[in-house]
Each structure stands twice: as C-alpha cells, then as structure tokens.
Coordinates of C-alpha atoms and ligand atoms in Angstrom, one line a residue:
M186 CA -0.4 0.0 -0.1
A187 CA 1.3 3.2 -1.2
V188 CA 1.4 5.6 1.9
Q189 CA 0.7 9.5 1.1
T190 CA 3.5 12.0 1.8
S191 CA 2.0 14.4 -0.5
G192 CA -0.5 17.1 1.3
D193 CA -2.7 16.7 -1.7
A194 CA -6.1 15.3 -0.6
P195 CA -7.2 12.9 -1.9
D196 CA -11.1 12.5 -3.6
N197 CA -13.8 11.4 -1.4
G198 CA -16.8 13.2 -3.6
G199 CA -16.9 16.2 -0.7
A200 CA -17.2 14.0 2.4
A201 CA -14.8 15.4 5.4
A202 CA -11.1 15.6 4.6
I203 CA -9.5 12.7 6.4
P204 CA -6.4 13.3 7.2
P205 CA -3.6 12.5 6.0
A206 CA -1.6 9.5 6.9
A207 CA 1.4 9.8 8.9
V208 CA 5.1 9.4 8.0
P209 CA 6.3 6.0 9.7
P210 CA 9.7 6.5 10.6
P211 CA 12.8 4.5 8.7
F212 CA 12.8 1.6 9.9
R213 CA 15.6 1.0 12.2
P214 CA 17.2 -2.4 12.8
G215 CA 18.0 -3.4 16.2
L216 CA 16.0 -0.1 16.8
E217 CA 19.4 1.9 16.9
G218 CA 18.9 5.4 17.6
V219 CA 14.8 5.3 18.0
P220 CA 14.1 6.0 21.6
A221 CA 12.1 3.9 23.0
T222 CA 11.2 5.3 26.5
Q223 CA 11.6 8.7 28.6
S224 CA 14.2 7.8 31.3
A225 CA 15.5 8.5 34.9
I226 CA 17.5 6.2 35.8
C227 CA 20.6 6.3 34.1
S228 CA 23.0 8.4 31.5
I229 CA 25.6 8.0 29.1
D230 CA 27.6 9.6 26.8
G231 CA 29.0 7.0 24.9
N232 CA 32.2 10.2 23.7
Q233 CA 33.3 10.5 26.1
G234 CA 32.6 7.5 28.2
L235 CA 31.0 9.0 30.9
L236 CA 28.6 6.5 32.9
T237 CA 25.5 8.4 35.9
Y238 CA 23.1 6.4 37.7
R239 CA 20.9 9.2 39.1
G240 CA 23.2 11.6 38.5
Y241 CA 26.0 10.4 40.2
P242 CA 28.9 9.3 38.5
L243 CA 30.0 5.0 38.2
E244 CA 33.7 6.1 40.0
Q245 CA 32.2 7.7 42.8
L246 CA 29.7 4.6 43.4
A247 CA 32.1 1.9 43.1
Q248 CA 34.5 4.0 45.5
N249 CA 32.4 4.7 48.0
S250 CA 29.0 2.9 47.7
S251 CA 28.0 -0.9 49.0
F252 CA 25.5 -2.8 46.7
L253 CA 22.6 -2.3 48.2
E254 CA 22.9 0.8 48.6
T255 CA 23.3 1.7 44.8
A256 CA 20.1 -0.5 44.4
Y257 CA 18.3 1.4 46.6
L258 CA 19.4 5.3 44.5
L259 CA 18.8 3.5 41.4
I260 CA 15.1 2.2 42.2
W261 CA 14.2 4.5 44.5
G262 CA 15.5 7.4 43.0
E263 CA 17.5 9.2 45.9
L264 CA 20.7 7.5 48.2
P265 CA 18.7 6.7 51.2
T266 CA 19.6 8.2 54.7
I267 CA 21.8 6.4 57.3
F268 CA 18.0 4.8 58.5
Q269 CA 16.1 3.9 55.1
L270 CA 19.9 2.2 54.2
R271 CA 19.4 -0.1 57.9
D272 CA 15.5 -0.8 57.1
F273 CA 16.8 -2.3 53.7
E274 CA 19.8 -3.8 54.0
H275 CA 17.9 -5.7 57.4
D276 CA 14.6 -6.1 54.7
V277 CA 16.4 -8.5 52.3
Q278 CA 18.6 -9.9 54.6
M279 CA 15.1 -11.5 56.5
H280 CA 14.0 -12.4 52.6
R281 CA 17.8 -14.3 51.5
R282 CA 16.1 -17.7 52.3
V283 CA 14.3 -19.3 49.7
S284 CA 10.9 -22.0 50.2
F285 CA 11.8 -25.2 50.4
R286 CA 9.3 -25.8 47.4
I287 CA 11.1 -24.0 45.0
R288 CA 14.7 -25.4 46.3
D289 CA 12.9 -28.7 45.9
M290 CA 12.0 -28.0 42.5
M291 CA 16.1 -27.2 41.6
K292 CA 16.3 -30.2 42.2
C293 CA 15.1 -32.1 39.6
F294 CA 17.0 -29.2 37.4
P295 CA 18.9 -31.2 34.8
A296 CA 22.8 -30.8 36.7
S297 CA 24.2 -30.7 33.1
G298 CA 22.1 -27.3 32.1
H299 CA 23.6 -23.8 32.1
P300 CA 22.8 -21.7 35.3
M301 CA 21.1 -19.2 33.1
D302 CA 18.3 -21.6 32.4
A303 CA 17.6 -22.1 35.8
L304 CA 17.9 -18.9 37.3
Q305 CA 15.0 -18.3 34.9
A306 CA 12.7 -20.8 35.8
S307 CA 13.2 -20.0 39.4
A308 CA 12.6 -16.4 39.3
A309 CA 9.7 -17.5 37.3
S310 CA 8.4 -19.7 40.1
L311 CA 8.0 -16.7 42.9
G312 CA 5.3 -15.6 40.8
L313 CA 3.5 -18.8 41.8
F314 CA 3.8 -18.1 45.7
Y315 CA 3.5 -14.0 45.7
S316 CA 0.2 -13.0 44.0
R317 CA 0.1 -9.9 41.6
R318 CA -3.2 -8.8 42.0
A319 CA -2.2 -5.3 44.0
L320 CA 0.9 -4.6 41.5
Y321 CA 0.1 -0.1 41.9
D322 CA 0.1 -1.3 46.2
P323 CA 3.3 0.7 47.3
Q324 CA 3.2 -2.7 50.3
Y325 CA 3.5 -4.3 47.3
I326 CA 6.1 -2.8 45.3
I327 CA 8.4 -2.8 48.5
D328 CA 8.0 -6.4 48.7
A329 CA 9.1 -7.7 45.2
V330 CA 12.1 -5.0 45.8
V331 CA 13.6 -6.5 48.8
R332 CA 12.6 -10.3 47.3
L333 CA 14.2 -10.3 44.4
I334 CA 17.1 -8.3 45.3
A335 CA 17.2 -11.0 48.2
K336 CA 16.4 -14.3 47.2
I337 CA 17.9 -14.3 43.4
P338 CA 21.7 -14.3 44.8
T339 CA 20.2 -17.5 47.2
M340 CA 18.7 -19.1 44.4
V341 CA 22.4 -18.5 42.1
A342 CA 23.7 -20.2 44.8
A343 CA 22.3 -23.3 45.5
F344 CA 21.6 -24.3 42.4
Q345 CA 25.8 -24.3 42.0
L346 CA 25.6 -27.0 44.7
I347 CA 22.5 -29.0 44.1
R348 CA 24.7 -29.4 40.7
K349 CA 27.7 -30.9 42.4
G350 CA 25.2 -33.0 44.4
Q351 CA 25.0 -31.0 47.9
D352 CA 22.0 -29.3 49.2
P353 CA 22.1 -25.5 49.4
I354 CA 23.7 -24.2 52.2
Q355 CA 21.6 -21.4 54.0
P356 CA 22.7 -17.4 54.5
R357 CA 24.1 -15.9 56.8
E358 CA 22.6 -13.8 58.6
D359 CA 25.7 -11.7 59.9
L360 CA 27.5 -11.4 56.8
P361 CA 26.7 -9.0 53.9
Y362 CA 25.2 -9.4 50.5
A363 CA 28.1 -9.7 48.7
A364 CA 30.3 -11.6 51.1
N365 CA 27.5 -13.6 51.9
F366 CA 26.7 -15.2 48.3
L367 CA 30.1 -15.9 47.8
Y368 CA 29.6 -18.2 50.4
M369 CA 26.3 -19.5 49.5
L370 CA 29.3 -20.4 46.3
T371 CA 31.7 -21.7 48.4
E372 CA 31.0 -22.2 51.5
R373 CA 33.9 -21.1 53.1
E374 CA 33.9 -17.0 54.5
P375 CA 35.5 -14.9 51.5
D376 CA 38.4 -12.4 52.1
A377 CA 37.7 -9.8 53.0
L378 CA 38.9 -7.6 50.0
A379 CA 37.1 -10.0 47.7
A380 CA 34.0 -9.5 48.6
R381 CA 34.5 -5.6 48.6
I382 CA 35.8 -5.8 44.6
F383 CA 33.0 -8.4 43.9
D384 CA 30.4 -6.0 45.7
A385 CA 32.2 -3.2 43.8
C386 CA 31.6 -5.3 40.7
L387 CA 27.4 -5.7 41.8
I388 CA 27.9 -2.1 41.5
L389 CA 29.6 -1.5 37.6
H390 CA 26.7 -4.5 36.9
A391 CA 23.2 -3.0 38.5
E392 CA 22.0 -1.2 35.2
H393 CA 22.7 0.0 31.8
S394 CA 19.8 2.2 30.5
L395 CA 18.1 0.6 27.7
N396 CA 19.8 -2.6 26.8
A397 CA 18.0 -5.8 25.5
S398 CA 16.9 -7.1 28.9
T399 CA 15.8 -4.3 30.4
F400 CA 13.9 -3.0 27.6
S401 CA 12.6 -6.1 27.3
A402 CA 11.7 -6.0 31.5
R403 CA 9.8 -2.8 30.5
V404 CA 7.9 -4.3 27.9
T405 CA 6.8 -7.6 30.0
A406 CA 6.1 -4.9 33.0
S407 CA 3.9 -2.5 30.6
T408 CA 1.5 -5.8 30.7
L409 CA 1.8 -5.0 34.4
T410 CA 2.4 -8.6 34.9
D411 CA 4.0 -9.6 38.1
P412 CA 7.7 -8.1 39.0
Y413 CA 8.9 -12.2 39.1
A414 CA 7.9 -12.5 35.3
V415 CA 9.4 -8.7 34.4
V416 CA 13.0 -10.3 36.4
A417 CA 12.5 -13.9 34.5
S418 CA 12.3 -12.5 30.9
A419 CA 14.7 -9.7 31.8
V420 CA 17.1 -13.0 32.7
G421 CA 16.3 -15.0 29.4
T422 CA 17.3 -12.3 27.5
L423 CA 20.8 -11.1 29.4
A424 CA 21.7 -14.9 28.5
G425 CA 22.4 -14.7 25.0
P426 CA 26.3 -14.6 23.3
L427 CA 25.6 -11.4 22.3
H428 CA 24.5 -10.0 25.7
G429 CA 25.6 -10.3 29.1
G430 CA 26.9 -14.6 27.9
A431 CA 29.7 -12.6 26.3
N432 CA 31.7 -12.2 30.0
E433 CA 32.2 -16.1 29.2
D434 CA 32.9 -15.8 26.0
V435 CA 35.8 -13.7 27.0
L436 CA 37.2 -16.3 28.9
D437 CA 37.2 -19.1 26.5
M438 CA 38.5 -16.9 23.4
L439 CA 42.2 -15.9 25.8
D440 CA 42.2 -19.7 26.8
E441 CA 41.6 -19.9 22.8
I442 CA 44.6 -17.8 22.3
G443 CA 46.6 -19.3 24.8
S444 CA 49.6 -17.0 24.7
V445 CA 50.7 -13.2 24.0
E446 CA 52.5 -14.2 21.0
G447 CA 49.6 -14.9 20.2
V448 CA 47.4 -12.5 20.3
D449 CA 48.3 -11.2 16.5
S450 CA 47.6 -13.4 14.3
W451 CA 44.9 -15.0 16.2
L452 CA 43.2 -10.9 15.6
D453 CA 44.5 -11.1 12.3
R454 CA 43.0 -14.5 11.5
A455 CA 39.5 -13.4 13.7
I456 CA 39.4 -10.3 11.4
S457 CA 39.5 -11.7 8.4
Q458 CA 37.6 -14.5 9.0
K459 CA 34.6 -11.0 9.9
Q460 CA 34.4 -12.9 13.1
K461 CA 33.6 -10.8 16.5
I462 CA 35.7 -10.4 19.1
M463 CA 33.9 -11.5 22.4
G464 CA 34.2 -8.6 24.9
F465 CA 34.4 -5.9 22.5
G466 CA 32.5 -3.5 20.7
H467 CA 29.1 -1.5 22.0
R468 CA 26.3 0.1 20.6
E469 CA 26.4 2.9 23.0
Y470 CA 30.4 3.6 23.6
R471 CA 32.8 4.9 21.0
V472 CA 35.4 4.8 23.1
K473 CA 36.5 2.2 26.0
D474 CA 33.5 1.7 28.3
P475 CA 33.7 3.2 31.3
R476 CA 32.7 -0.5 33.6
A477 CA 35.9 -2.4 32.1
V478 CA 38.1 0.9 33.1
I479 CA 37.0 0.2 36.8
L480 CA 37.0 -3.5 36.3
Q481 CA 40.6 -3.2 35.2
G482 CA 42.3 -1.6 38.2
L483 CA 39.9 -4.5 40.9
A484 CA 41.7 -7.2 38.6
E485 CA 45.1 -5.6 39.3
E486 CA 44.4 -5.8 42.8
L487 CA 43.5 -8.3 42.8
F488 CA 46.2 -10.1 41.3
Q489 CA 48.3 -7.6 43.9
R490 CA 46.6 -9.6 46.5
F491 CA 46.1 -13.3 45.3
G492 CA 48.7 -13.2 42.6
H493 CA 49.2 -12.4 39.2
D494 CA 47.1 -14.1 36.1
S495 CA 48.6 -15.2 32.6
M496 CA 46.0 -14.9 30.9
Y497 CA 45.3 -10.9 32.1
D498 CA 48.5 -10.6 30.3
V499 CA 47.1 -12.0 26.8
A500 CA 43.8 -9.8 27.6
R501 CA 45.9 -6.6 27.3
R502 CA 48.2 -7.9 24.4
L503 CA 44.7 -8.1 23.0
E504 CA 43.7 -4.7 23.8
A505 CA 46.5 -2.8 22.0
V506 CA 46.6 -5.2 18.8
A507 CA 42.6 -4.3 18.9
A508 CA 43.3 -0.2 19.9
D509 CA 44.9 -0.3 15.8
R510 CA 42.6 -2.6 14.2
L511 CA 38.7 -1.8 15.8
G512 CA 39.8 0.8 17.5
P513 CA 39.0 3.3 14.1
K514 CA 35.4 1.7 13.9
G515 CA 35.3 2.8 17.5
I516 CA 35.6 -0.8 18.5
Y517 CA 37.1 -1.0 22.4
P518 CA 36.5 -3.1 25.4
N519 CA 33.6 -3.6 27.1
V520 CA 32.5 -4.2 30.4
D521 CA 32.8 -7.4 29.3
F522 CA 36.1 -8.1 28.7
Y523 CA 38.1 -7.2 32.5
S524 CA 35.0 -8.8 34.2
G525 CA 35.6 -12.6 33.9
L526 CA 39.5 -12.7 34.4
V527 CA 38.1 -10.8 37.9
Y528 CA 35.9 -13.2 38.9
R529 CA 38.3 -16.2 37.9
K530 CA 40.3 -14.7 40.1
L531 CA 37.9 -14.5 42.9
G532 CA 37.8 -19.0 41.9
I533 CA 34.1 -18.2 40.3
P534 CA 33.4 -21.2 37.3
R535 CA 32.7 -19.2 33.9
D536 CA 29.3 -20.8 33.5
L537 CA 28.0 -18.5 37.0
F538 CA 29.5 -15.3 35.2
T539 CA 26.3 -14.1 33.6
P540 CA 23.8 -15.0 37.0
I541 CA 25.8 -12.9 39.0
F542 CA 25.4 -10.1 35.8
A543 CA 21.8 -10.7 37.1
I544 CA 22.3 -10.6 40.4
A545 CA 23.4 -7.3 40.6
R546 CA 21.1 -6.3 37.9
T547 CA 18.8 -7.6 39.3
A548 CA 18.3 -3.8 40.6
G549 CA 18.4 -2.1 37.2
W550 CA 15.1 -4.3 35.7
L551 CA 13.4 -3.5 38.7
A552 CA 14.0 0.2 38.8
H553 CA 12.3 0.2 35.4
W554 CA 9.6 -2.2 36.7
R555 CA 8.9 1.0 38.8
E556 CA 9.2 4.1 36.2
Q557 CA 7.5 1.6 33.8
L558 CA 4.5 1.3 36.2
G559 CA 5.2 4.8 37.2
A560 CA 3.3 6.3 33.5
N561 CA 2.6 3.0 31.9
R562 CA 1.5 2.5 27.9
I563 CA 1.9 -0.7 26.3
Y564 CA 4.9 -1.8 24.1
R565 CA 3.5 -2.1 20.7
P566 CA 5.0 -1.0 17.6
S567 CA 5.0 -1.4 14.3
Q568 CA 6.0 -3.8 11.8
I569 CA 7.2 -2.8 7.8
Y570 CA 5.7 -6.7 6.7
T571 CA 7.4 -8.2 3.8
G572 CA 5.9 -11.5 3.2
S573 CA 2.7 -13.2 0.1
V574 CA 0.1 -10.5 -0.2
E575 CA -3.1 -12.7 -1.2
R576 CA -2.3 -16.1 -2.0
A577 CA -5.5 -19.0 -2.4
W578 CA -5.2 -21.5 -0.4
V579 CA -3.6 -25.0 -1.9
P580 CA -5.5 -27.9 -0.7
L581 CA -2.6 -30.9 0.6
D582 CA -3.5 -33.0 -2.6
Q583 CA -2.4 -30.2 -5.3
R584 CA 0.6 -28.8 -3.7
P585 CA 3.5 -29.6 -4.9
A586 CA 5.9 -32.5 -4.1
A587 CA 9.2 -31.2 -1.2
T588 CA 12.4 -31.5 -3.7
Ligands
ACO675 N1 34.3 -7.4 16.9 C1 34.4 -7.5 15.4 N2 34.0 -6.5 14.9 C2 32.9 -6.0 15.7 C3 32.8 -6.0 16.8 C4 33.3 -6.8 17.6 N3 33.3 -7.5 19.1 N4 31.3 -5.5 17.5 C5 31.1 -4.6 16.8 N5 31.8 -4.9 16.0 C6 31.7 -4.5 13.8 C7 30.7 -5.2 13.1 O1 31.3 -5.8 12.5 C8 30.4 -4.0 12.1 O2 31.0 -4.0 10.7 P1 30.7 -3.6 9.6 O3 29.8 -2.3 9.6 O4 32.0 -3.6 9.1 O5 29.9 -4.4 9.4 C9 30.3 -3.1 13.6 O6 31.0 -2.6 13.9 C10 29.2 -2.7 14.0 O7 28.3 -3.9 14.4 P2 27.4 -4.1 14.4 O8 26.7 -5.9 15.4 O9 26.1 -3.8 14.3 O10 26.9 -3.3 16.5 P3 25.9 -3.7 17.3 O11 25.6 -2.0 18.3 O12 25.0 -4.5 16.4 O13 26.0 -4.6 18.3 C11 27.4 -5.3 19.6 C12 26.9 -4.3 20.0 C13 25.9 -6.5 20.0 C14 28.0 -5.5 21.2 C15 28.5 -6.2 19.2 O14 29.7 -5.2 19.6 C16 28.8 -7.7 19.8 O15 28.5 -8.5 19.2 N6 30.3 -7.5 19.6 C17 30.2 -8.7 20.8 C18 29.7 -9.0 21.7 C19 29.4 -8.9 23.6 O16 30.8 -9.1 23.5 N7 28.9 -8.3 23.7 C20 28.9 -8.1 25.2 C21 27.9 -6.3 25.0 S1 28.2 -5.6 26.6 C22 26.8 -6.5 27.1 O17 25.3 -6.7 26.6 C23 26.4 -6.6 28.5

C-alpha cells in the first residue's frame, strides 16, 4: 500500500477531509538510535565514556557505595538516609531464604543445564508464591523489590551446590550481601578484599539504560504482569552471547589464543574471517567502556593480593592490538572484557558469570519496572510487512511434492 506523503487531499466525494496518513519513521534494525522510553535512571555519554546512575558518576559509586545502597538509589531515586539504608539492608537480609519448594524444584533440574536457565525458571517460579493482584499497592512494590534483590543470589548459589550433588546452604545473617553470596557459593567466609571487590562488581553491573534485557523487562512490565515475570524475562534476554553471555565467551577466547605471542596472528585471522571479538564493541560507546576501565583496576588489585594471572597478559595484548585494528571503528573493550578475569580470580566458575550479572542487574530491572508502572502504556510497536500478499489456499493433494 502506497503511503500518502504529499499534502494533496484525496478525492472523497466532498466528505469531511481524511487526515493524511502519518509518514512512518524509517526502519532502524535493532532500534538503533530510536528512543523507546523516557527514563531518569541512568545516563550514558558514549563518546566520552561517562556513565551515571541517577546523576551520580559510576566511579564515585564504585569507590564509595555498596551494592545495596546503589540498588536503593536506582530503584527509589535518591541515596538513602542512614535509617533507610539500615532498614533496606535488614529487610533484604530477612528475605534471603527461598522456599524449600523452590529448592526441591531446582533439584529436579538437570545438573548439566546452564545456570542462567535454572535462574530464569526459579525467578519465574516466585510468581507462584506471591500474588500480582496488588500491583499498584506501594507495600506490594516494596515487598517485591526486597524479595527479588534478596532471593536471586540465593537461587544462583543454590543451583551451584545442587548441581554438584550437595544441599544448598542457608544464608548467613551476620554477613553483608556480597560476602554472603560468596559464602553460599563456596561454603567459606570470603576474604574481606574479595568481598569488597565483588560488591563493586555488582555496582558496576547494576544498570545500563535501555539495553536488551532492560528493554525486555520494560516490555514485560508494560503488560502489568508480576515483577517476577519481569525479572525472569530479563534473565532470559541477558543470557545471550551478544549480551550478558559474552563474559563467559571472553575467557574461552583468551584460552583459545593461549599466549601473548599468539595474539596478533589470532586477531588477524579473526578479523579476516569477520568474527566478532567477544568483550569488544558496544552500541552506546565509541571509547573504552568506563566499566571496563574500573574492572581492569579491580582485576589488578586482586592480582596484587592473590597472585598474577597470565591470562591477563593475553587480554592486555589483545586490547592493545585491537586498538589499532578495531579502534578506528569505535570498537573497544566493553564491560564483559575484564569482568571474567575478576571472577576467575575469585574462584567463580565460568558459567556463573552471567547469573552474577543478573544478580546485579536485578536492581536496574526493578528500577525500570517501577518507572514503567509510573507512566505505563503497553509496548506495541509497528512493523513493515515483507511477506506474501493475497495467496489462495492450496489443498494438500495439489501442492507440489517436496524436492
Ligand atoms: N568484533 C569485531 N567487529 C565488531 C565487534 C566485535 N566485537 N563489534 C562490532 N563490530 C563491527 C561489526 O562487524 C560491524 O562492522 P561492519 O559495519 O563493517 O559490518 C560494526 O562493528 C557494527 O557492528 P554491529 O554488530 O552492527 O554493532 P551493534 O551495535 O549491533 O552490536 C554488540 C553491539 C552486539 C555488543 C557487538 O559489538 C558485539 O557483538 N560484540 C561482541 C559481543 C559482546 O561483547 N557483547 C557484550 C556487549 S556488553 C553487554 O551486553 C553487557
């Protein structure tokens, strides 16, 4: 159908003028550059490499804040007072346990399954326990926020022990958020530096505007379904290798490269084969991702304390060589490039890197859930139809045999 673009009125026999059809905006694959919402949560300056949460520079939060304080800031919009923070920490602490029914359900998952799939299923199952009927009740919103922030780490740690054939261990009430997660995962109280660095990693991954998983969360939220479905849909979206799943692939890639000496030829070959270099490139950044800058510093702090990792040398060489070859196209390390090296030094298995990303990003998803509810209109974009027009149905016995 032709779209009328001129101001000429069509001949409609003198009836009231039909308003001209709106010109559809041009199709942008991946919605690149298309604003899909208004948001006051996070801002990114991709040319200068600047990232703020609610106006606070990420560097200041990573240096001074805690994950729970940052989550509070993201979700409720302001830094908490000392009393608000204490209450929030206490509430989260009181809701860390998950029902034995969910733990039993997780025991039925195949041990060979990916922990992101286990997390998606477990997060969705929370909706079975908590009603969605009071979606606009402020107390329901507070309870859902607390439950999700509290229980997602417990579910990630539980699946890790279950797939090893062990029973999940209960959260420790005396340990702060990050330290408790590492404890539930490893069954050992973590070193204080390791816990602080892990907490900073959660801050760095907590929010990043309208990335694929957050967009998914907002689309799901816009139907007024429950927040557990919102987070579960976002977890599923985060799992893909072009999004959160890239952090796992980065270490596989560094393994494959093998040595500093092997970097140049590996990169030449990868570029000539038009292969995507994992942990590089970002729709929003034309410079090195500010989170990668901070994560690299955290990795170095860990190496100083717990010993060097030769994989880091390979990564640094790759970054240096890639700066010449991919830098001119604005392709630099993203958040996933150094996060895997940090988690590896903390002794975390590779396939838990993305679930850990999900623990952190739950704060951002919930902030967007609240914001979406505050000015909701269901997402329903249009499409440009490219299929067949007006075909007559053909009876089965008259269709050509398959070749
Ligand atoms: N390695 C090599 N070339 C790349 C890379 C890369 N990592 N990323 C982009 N390019 C090139 C593309 O080949 C393309 O080149 P061309 O125009 O000559 O064809 C150009 O840059 C644009 O690439 P797109 O894929 O169109 O960029 P888009 O903005 O759609 O994708 C993405 C961004 C998905 C992050 C991409 O850079 C990528 O696949 N990176 C590797 C996976 C990764 O690290 N993902 C994690 C991202 S961070 C996060 O989600 C938490």
